[in-house]
Tab-separated table of C-alpha atoms and ligand atoms in Angstrom:
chain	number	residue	atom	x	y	z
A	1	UNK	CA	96.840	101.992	94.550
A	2	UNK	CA	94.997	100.951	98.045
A	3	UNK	CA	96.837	102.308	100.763
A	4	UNK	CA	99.845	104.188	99.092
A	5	UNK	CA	100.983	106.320	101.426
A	6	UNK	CA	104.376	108.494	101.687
A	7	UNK	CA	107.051	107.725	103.316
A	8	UNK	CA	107.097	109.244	106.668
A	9	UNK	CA	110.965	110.317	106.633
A	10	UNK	CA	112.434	112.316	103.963
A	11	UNK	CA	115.530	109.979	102.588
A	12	UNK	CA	118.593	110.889	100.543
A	13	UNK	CA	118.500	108.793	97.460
A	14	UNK	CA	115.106	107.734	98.512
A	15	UNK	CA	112.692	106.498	95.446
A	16	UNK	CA	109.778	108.931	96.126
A	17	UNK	CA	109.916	110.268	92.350
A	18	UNK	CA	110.698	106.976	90.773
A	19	UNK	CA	108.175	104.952	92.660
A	20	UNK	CA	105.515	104.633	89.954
A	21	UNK	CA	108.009	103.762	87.245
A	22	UNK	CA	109.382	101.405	89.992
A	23	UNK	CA	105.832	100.006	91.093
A	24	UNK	CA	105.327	98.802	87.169
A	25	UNK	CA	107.989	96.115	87.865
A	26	UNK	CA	106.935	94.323	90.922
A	27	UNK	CA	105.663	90.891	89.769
A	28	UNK	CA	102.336	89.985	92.110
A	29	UNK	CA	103.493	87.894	95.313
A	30	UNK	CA	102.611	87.043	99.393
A	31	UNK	CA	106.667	88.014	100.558
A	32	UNK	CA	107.594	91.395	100.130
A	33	UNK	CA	110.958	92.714	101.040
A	34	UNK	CA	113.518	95.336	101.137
A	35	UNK	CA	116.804	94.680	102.537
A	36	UNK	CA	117.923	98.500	102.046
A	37	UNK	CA	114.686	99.880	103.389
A	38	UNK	CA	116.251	103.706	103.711
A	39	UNK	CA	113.253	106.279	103.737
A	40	UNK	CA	110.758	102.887	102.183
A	41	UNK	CA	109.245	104.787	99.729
A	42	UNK	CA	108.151	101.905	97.990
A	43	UNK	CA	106.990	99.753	100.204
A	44	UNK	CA	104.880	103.137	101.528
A	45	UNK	CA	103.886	103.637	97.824
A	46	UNK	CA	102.640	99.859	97.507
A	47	UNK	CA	99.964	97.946	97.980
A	48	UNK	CA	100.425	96.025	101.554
A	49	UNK	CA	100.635	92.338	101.088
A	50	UNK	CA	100.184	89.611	103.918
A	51	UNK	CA	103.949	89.475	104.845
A	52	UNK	CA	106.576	92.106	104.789
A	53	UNK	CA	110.008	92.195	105.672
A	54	UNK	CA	112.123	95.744	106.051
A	55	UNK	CA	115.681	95.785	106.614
A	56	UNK	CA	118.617	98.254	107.292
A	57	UNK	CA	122.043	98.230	109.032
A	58	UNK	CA	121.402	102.020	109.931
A	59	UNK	CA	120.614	101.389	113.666
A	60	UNK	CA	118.847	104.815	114.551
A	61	UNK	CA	116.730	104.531	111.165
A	62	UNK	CA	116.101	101.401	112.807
A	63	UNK	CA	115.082	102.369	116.043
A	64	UNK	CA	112.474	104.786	114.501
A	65	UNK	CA	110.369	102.651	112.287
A	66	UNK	CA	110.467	100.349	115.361
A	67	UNK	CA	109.216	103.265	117.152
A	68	UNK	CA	106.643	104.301	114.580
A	69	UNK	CA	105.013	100.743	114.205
A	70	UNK	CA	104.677	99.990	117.866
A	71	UNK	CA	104.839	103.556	119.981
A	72	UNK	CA	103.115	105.915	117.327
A	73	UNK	CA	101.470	108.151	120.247
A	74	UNK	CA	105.020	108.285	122.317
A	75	UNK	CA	106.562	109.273	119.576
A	76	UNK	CA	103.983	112.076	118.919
A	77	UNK	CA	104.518	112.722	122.626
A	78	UNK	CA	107.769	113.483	122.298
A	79	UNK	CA	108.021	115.563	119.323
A	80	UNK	CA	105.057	117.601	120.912
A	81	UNK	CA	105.303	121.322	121.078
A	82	UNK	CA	108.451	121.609	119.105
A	83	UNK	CA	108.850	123.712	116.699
A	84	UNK	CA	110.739	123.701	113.627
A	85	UNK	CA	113.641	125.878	114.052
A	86	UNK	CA	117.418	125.933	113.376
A	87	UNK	CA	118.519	126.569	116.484
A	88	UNK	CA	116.568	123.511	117.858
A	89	UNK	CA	117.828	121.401	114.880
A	90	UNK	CA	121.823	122.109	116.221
A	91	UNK	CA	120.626	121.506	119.885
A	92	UNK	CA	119.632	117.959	118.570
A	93	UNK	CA	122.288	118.011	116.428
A	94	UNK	CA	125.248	118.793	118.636
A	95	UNK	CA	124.173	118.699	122.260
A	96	UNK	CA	121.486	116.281	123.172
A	97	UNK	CA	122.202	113.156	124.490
A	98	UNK	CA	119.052	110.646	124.426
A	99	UNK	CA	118.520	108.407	127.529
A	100	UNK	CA	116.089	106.020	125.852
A	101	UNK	CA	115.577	104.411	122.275
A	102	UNK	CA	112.532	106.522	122.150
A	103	UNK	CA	114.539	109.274	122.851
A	104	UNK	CA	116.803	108.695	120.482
A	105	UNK	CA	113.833	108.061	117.719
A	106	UNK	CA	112.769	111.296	118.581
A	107	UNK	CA	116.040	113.160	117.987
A	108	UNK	CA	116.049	111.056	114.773
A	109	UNK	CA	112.556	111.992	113.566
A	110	UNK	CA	113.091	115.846	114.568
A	111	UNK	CA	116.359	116.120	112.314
A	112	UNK	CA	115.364	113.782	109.500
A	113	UNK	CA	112.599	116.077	108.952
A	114	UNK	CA	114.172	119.031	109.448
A	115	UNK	CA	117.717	118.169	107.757
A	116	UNK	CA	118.402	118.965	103.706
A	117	UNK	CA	117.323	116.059	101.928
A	118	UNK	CA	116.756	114.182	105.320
A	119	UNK	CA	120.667	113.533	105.206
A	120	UNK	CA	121.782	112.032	108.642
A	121	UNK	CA	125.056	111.608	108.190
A	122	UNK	CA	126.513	113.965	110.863
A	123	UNK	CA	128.915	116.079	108.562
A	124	UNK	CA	126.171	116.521	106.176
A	125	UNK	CA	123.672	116.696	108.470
A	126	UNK	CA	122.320	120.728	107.721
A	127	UNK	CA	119.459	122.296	108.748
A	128	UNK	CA	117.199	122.109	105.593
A	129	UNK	CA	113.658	123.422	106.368
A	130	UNK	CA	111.351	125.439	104.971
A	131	UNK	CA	107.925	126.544	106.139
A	132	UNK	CA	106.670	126.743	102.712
A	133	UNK	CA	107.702	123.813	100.998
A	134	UNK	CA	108.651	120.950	104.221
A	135	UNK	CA	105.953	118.819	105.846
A	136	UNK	CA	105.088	121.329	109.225
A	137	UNK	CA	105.427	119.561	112.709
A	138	UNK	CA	101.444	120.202	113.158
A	139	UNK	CA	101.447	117.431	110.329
A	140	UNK	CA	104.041	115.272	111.605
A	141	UNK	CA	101.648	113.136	113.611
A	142	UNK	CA	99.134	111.903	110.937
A	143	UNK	CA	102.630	111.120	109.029
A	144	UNK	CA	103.299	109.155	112.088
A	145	UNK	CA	100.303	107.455	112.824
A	146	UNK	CA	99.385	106.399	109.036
A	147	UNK	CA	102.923	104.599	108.903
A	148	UNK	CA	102.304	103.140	111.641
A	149	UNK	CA	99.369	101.647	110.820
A	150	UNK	CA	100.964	100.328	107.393
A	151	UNK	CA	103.497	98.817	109.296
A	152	UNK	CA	101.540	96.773	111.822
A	153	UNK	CA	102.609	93.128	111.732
A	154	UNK	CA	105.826	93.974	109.541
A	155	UNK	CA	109.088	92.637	110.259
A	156	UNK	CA	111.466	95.227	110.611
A	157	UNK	CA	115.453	94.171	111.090
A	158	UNK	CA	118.936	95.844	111.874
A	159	UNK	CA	121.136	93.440	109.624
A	160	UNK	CA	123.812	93.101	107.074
A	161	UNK	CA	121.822	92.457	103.590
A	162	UNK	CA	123.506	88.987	103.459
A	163	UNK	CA	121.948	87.780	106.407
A	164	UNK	CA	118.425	88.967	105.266
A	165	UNK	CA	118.993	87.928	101.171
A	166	UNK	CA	119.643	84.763	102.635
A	167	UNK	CA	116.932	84.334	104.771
A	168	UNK	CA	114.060	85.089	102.872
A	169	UNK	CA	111.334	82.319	101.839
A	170	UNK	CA	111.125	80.684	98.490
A	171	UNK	CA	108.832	82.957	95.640
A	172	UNK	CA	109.909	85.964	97.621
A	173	UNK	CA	109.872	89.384	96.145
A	174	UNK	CA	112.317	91.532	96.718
A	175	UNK	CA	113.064	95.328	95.780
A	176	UNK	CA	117.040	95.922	96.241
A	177	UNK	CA	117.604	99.700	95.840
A	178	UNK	CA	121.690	99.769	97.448
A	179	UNK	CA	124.066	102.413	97.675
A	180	UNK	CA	125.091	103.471	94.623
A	181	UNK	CA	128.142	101.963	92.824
A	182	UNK	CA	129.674	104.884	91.814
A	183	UNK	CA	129.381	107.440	94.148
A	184	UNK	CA	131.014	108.372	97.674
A	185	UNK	CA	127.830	107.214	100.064
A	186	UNK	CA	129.303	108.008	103.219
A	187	UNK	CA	127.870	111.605	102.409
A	188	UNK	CA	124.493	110.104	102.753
A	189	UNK	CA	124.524	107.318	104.655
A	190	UNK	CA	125.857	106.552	108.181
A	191	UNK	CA	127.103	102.516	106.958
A	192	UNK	CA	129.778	102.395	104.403
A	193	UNK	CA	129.024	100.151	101.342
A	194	UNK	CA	131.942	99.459	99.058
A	195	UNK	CA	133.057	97.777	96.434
A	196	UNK	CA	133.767	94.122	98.644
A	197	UNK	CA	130.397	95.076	99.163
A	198	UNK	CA	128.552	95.067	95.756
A	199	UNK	CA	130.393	92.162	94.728
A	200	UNK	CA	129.019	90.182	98.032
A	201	UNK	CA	125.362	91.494	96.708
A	202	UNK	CA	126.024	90.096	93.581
A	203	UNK	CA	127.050	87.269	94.848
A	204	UNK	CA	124.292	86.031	97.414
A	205	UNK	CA	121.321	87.573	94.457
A	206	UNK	CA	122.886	84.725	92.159
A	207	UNK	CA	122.860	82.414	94.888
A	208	UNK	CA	119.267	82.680	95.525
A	209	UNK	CA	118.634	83.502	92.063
A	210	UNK	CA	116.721	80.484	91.660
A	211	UNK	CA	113.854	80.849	94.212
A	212	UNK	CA	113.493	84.371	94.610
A	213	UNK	CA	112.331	87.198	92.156
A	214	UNK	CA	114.038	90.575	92.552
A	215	UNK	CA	114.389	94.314	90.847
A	216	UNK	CA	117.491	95.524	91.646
A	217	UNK	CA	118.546	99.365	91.207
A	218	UNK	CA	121.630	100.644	90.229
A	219	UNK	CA	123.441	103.837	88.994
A	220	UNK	CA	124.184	103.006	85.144
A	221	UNK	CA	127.537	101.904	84.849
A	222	UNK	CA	129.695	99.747	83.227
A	223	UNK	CA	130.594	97.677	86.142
A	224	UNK	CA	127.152	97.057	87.364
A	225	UNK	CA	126.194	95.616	83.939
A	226	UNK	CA	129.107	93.511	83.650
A	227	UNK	CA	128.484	92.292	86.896
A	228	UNK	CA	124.957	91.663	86.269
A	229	UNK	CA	124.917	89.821	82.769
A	230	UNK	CA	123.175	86.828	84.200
A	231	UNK	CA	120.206	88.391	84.189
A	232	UNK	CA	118.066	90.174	81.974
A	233	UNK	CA	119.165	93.162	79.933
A	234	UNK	CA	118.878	96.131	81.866
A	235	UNK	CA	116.142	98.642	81.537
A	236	UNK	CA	117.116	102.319	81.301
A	237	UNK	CA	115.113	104.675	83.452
A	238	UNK	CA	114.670	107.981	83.977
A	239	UNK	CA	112.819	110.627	86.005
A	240	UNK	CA	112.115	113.991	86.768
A	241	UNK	CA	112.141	115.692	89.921
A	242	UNK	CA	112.504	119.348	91.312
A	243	UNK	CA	114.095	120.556	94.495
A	244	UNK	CA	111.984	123.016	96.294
A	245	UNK	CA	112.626	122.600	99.450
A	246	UNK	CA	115.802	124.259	101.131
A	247	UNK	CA	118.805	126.914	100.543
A	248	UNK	CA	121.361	125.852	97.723
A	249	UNK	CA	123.330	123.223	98.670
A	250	UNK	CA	125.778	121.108	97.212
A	251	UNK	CA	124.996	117.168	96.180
A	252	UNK	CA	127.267	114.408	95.012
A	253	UNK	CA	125.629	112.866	91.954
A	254	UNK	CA	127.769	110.025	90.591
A	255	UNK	CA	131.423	110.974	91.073
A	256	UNK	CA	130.741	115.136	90.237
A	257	UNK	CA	129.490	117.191	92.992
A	258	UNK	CA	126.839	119.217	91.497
A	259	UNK	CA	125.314	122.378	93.232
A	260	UNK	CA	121.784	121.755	93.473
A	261	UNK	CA	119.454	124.972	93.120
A	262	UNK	CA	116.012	125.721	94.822
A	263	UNK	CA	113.616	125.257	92.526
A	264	UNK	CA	115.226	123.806	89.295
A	265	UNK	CA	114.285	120.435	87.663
A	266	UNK	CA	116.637	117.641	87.835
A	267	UNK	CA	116.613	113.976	85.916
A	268	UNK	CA	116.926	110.638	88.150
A	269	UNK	CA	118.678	108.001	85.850
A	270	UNK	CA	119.183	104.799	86.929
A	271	UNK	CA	119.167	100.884	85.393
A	272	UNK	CA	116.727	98.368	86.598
A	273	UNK	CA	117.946	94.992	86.861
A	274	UNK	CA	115.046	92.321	87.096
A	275	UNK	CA	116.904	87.926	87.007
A	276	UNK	CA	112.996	87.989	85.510
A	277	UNK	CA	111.294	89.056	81.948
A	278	UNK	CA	109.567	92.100	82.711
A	279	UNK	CA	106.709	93.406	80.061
A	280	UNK	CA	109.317	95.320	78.032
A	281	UNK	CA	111.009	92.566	77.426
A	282	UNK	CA	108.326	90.694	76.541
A	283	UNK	CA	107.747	93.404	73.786
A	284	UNK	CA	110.511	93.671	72.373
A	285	UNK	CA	111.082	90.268	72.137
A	286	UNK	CA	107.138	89.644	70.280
A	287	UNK	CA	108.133	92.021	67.743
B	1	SAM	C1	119.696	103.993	98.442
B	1	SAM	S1	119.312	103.855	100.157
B	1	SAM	C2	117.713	103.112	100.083
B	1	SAM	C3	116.651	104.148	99.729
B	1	SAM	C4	115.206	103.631	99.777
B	1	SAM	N1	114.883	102.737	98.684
B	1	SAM	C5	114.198	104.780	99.770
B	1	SAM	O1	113.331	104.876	98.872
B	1	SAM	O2	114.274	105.629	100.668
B	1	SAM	C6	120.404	102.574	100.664
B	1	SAM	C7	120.267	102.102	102.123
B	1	SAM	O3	121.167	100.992	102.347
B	1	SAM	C8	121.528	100.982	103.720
B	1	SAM	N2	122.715	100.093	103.896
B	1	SAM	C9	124.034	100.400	103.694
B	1	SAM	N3	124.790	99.298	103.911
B	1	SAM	C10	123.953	98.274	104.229
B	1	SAM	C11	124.132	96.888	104.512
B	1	SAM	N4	125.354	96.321	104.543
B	1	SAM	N5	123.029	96.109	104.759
B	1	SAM	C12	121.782	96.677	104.765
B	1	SAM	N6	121.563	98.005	104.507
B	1	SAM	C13	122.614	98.786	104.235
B	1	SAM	C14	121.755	102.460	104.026
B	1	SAM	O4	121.632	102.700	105.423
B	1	SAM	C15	120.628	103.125	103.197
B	1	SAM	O5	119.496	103.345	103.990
């Protein structure tokens, strides 16, 4: 793919493993969007199209991709000389009090790479590097500087996914990748998403149904496909991926908390949702 990069944050229930089986489902188009942009894998992952449009309501998240696109070599500036240590990681943590956005994209980009599985939220915010296995601060500024280029002349927006679903131009595309359905977010994220929520998603994607084209992806549930029968059947998907990176920790995965273990293989399963026919359903419905 012409410039596929990564993602320049690490992102709890980002798409970084998924993003291939993901890319196979995004129908050709001008408008690209994601109105829960998290850690962006796949817009990273993607080929760049004229128009882009990247949205979150997590204001510091925010903040930094603002900071990345248009103040790559402050931001490098900043995070200059700083090492990757845990005592640094609770001084950002706990004590630091930013007196600028740039500061506080700075403090943001120092703990989301340094935090276990770049989670933010502050009680599950740990210190979660290792030398070995995490990307090393002398690397952080080509991570910087090549998302930054990728996201020159990209529209980047602090709003409720309402506002941006609808918003968007006619024959967008759009890659919807929300909280999960069943599982308790605020671990992860620092917006709550709840069930008032999904069903207002719902809601506005069958609104704009018509003149939009979308992949949505959800946590396999009953609910979800009940509340999605409008459009096509959903496709089950899985993945493998392998955590290498920090100290034993535990993870919520669905409703179970689940104690994830350096080094062991794990299995992403999700449903894609698509109000279009994608090529396996084309398939199976030739044969
Ligand atoms: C599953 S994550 C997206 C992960 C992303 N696809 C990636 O690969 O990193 C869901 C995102 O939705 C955001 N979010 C939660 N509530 C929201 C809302 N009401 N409107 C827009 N974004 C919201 C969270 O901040 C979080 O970043």
């Amino acid at each position: 793919m012409r410039n596929a990069i990564n993602s320049p944050f690490r992102y709890a229930g980002g798409k970084y493993y998924a993003r291939k089986l993901i890319l196979e489902h995004i129908l050709p188009h001008n408008y690209y969007i994601e109105p829960f942009v998290g850690g962006g894998s796949i817009f990273f992952a993607k080929e760049k199209v004229q128009n882009s449009w990247l949205n979150d309501l997590d204001e510091d998240l925010i903040n930094t991709y603002i900071h990345i696109r248009d103040y790559p070599e402050e931001l490098i500036n900043f995070l200059k000389g700083k090492p990757a240590l845990k005592e640094l990681h609770a001084y950002y943590k706990n004590d630091y009090v930013p007196q600028s956005d740039l500061e506080r994209a700075g403090r943001w980009y120092y703990l989301n790479r340094t935090s276990f599985s770049g989670i933010m939220n502050k009680q599950n915010c740990y210190w979660g590097y290792d030398d070995k296995y995490s990307k090393r601060p002398e690397n952080w500024p080509k991570a910087i500087r090549s998302a930054s280029e990728k996201l020159q002349g990209v529209k980047i927006t602090k709003l409720d996914f309402e506002e941006v679903i609808s918003n968007v131009p006619d024959n967008s595309f759009l890659f919807i990748d929300p909280p999960y359905y069943n599982a308790d977010q605020e671990k992860f994220y620092t917006c709550g998403f709840n069930k008032i929520d999904h069903l207002r998603l719902e809601k506005v994607l069958r609104k704009h149904s018509g003149r939009i084209k979308f992949l949505l992806t959800y946590d396999n549930t009953s609910e979800v496909k009940e509340l999605y029968h409008w459009c096509y059947e959903p496709l089950e998907r899985e993945w493998n991926y392998k955590i290498n990176r920090t100290d034993n920790q535990k993870k919520c995965v669905g409703k179970e908390t689940t104690v994830i273990t350096k080094g062991k293989r794990y299995k992403g399963k999700e449903i894609f949702i698509t109000n279009f026919e994608t090529f396996d359903e084309l398939a199976i419905n030739n044969n």
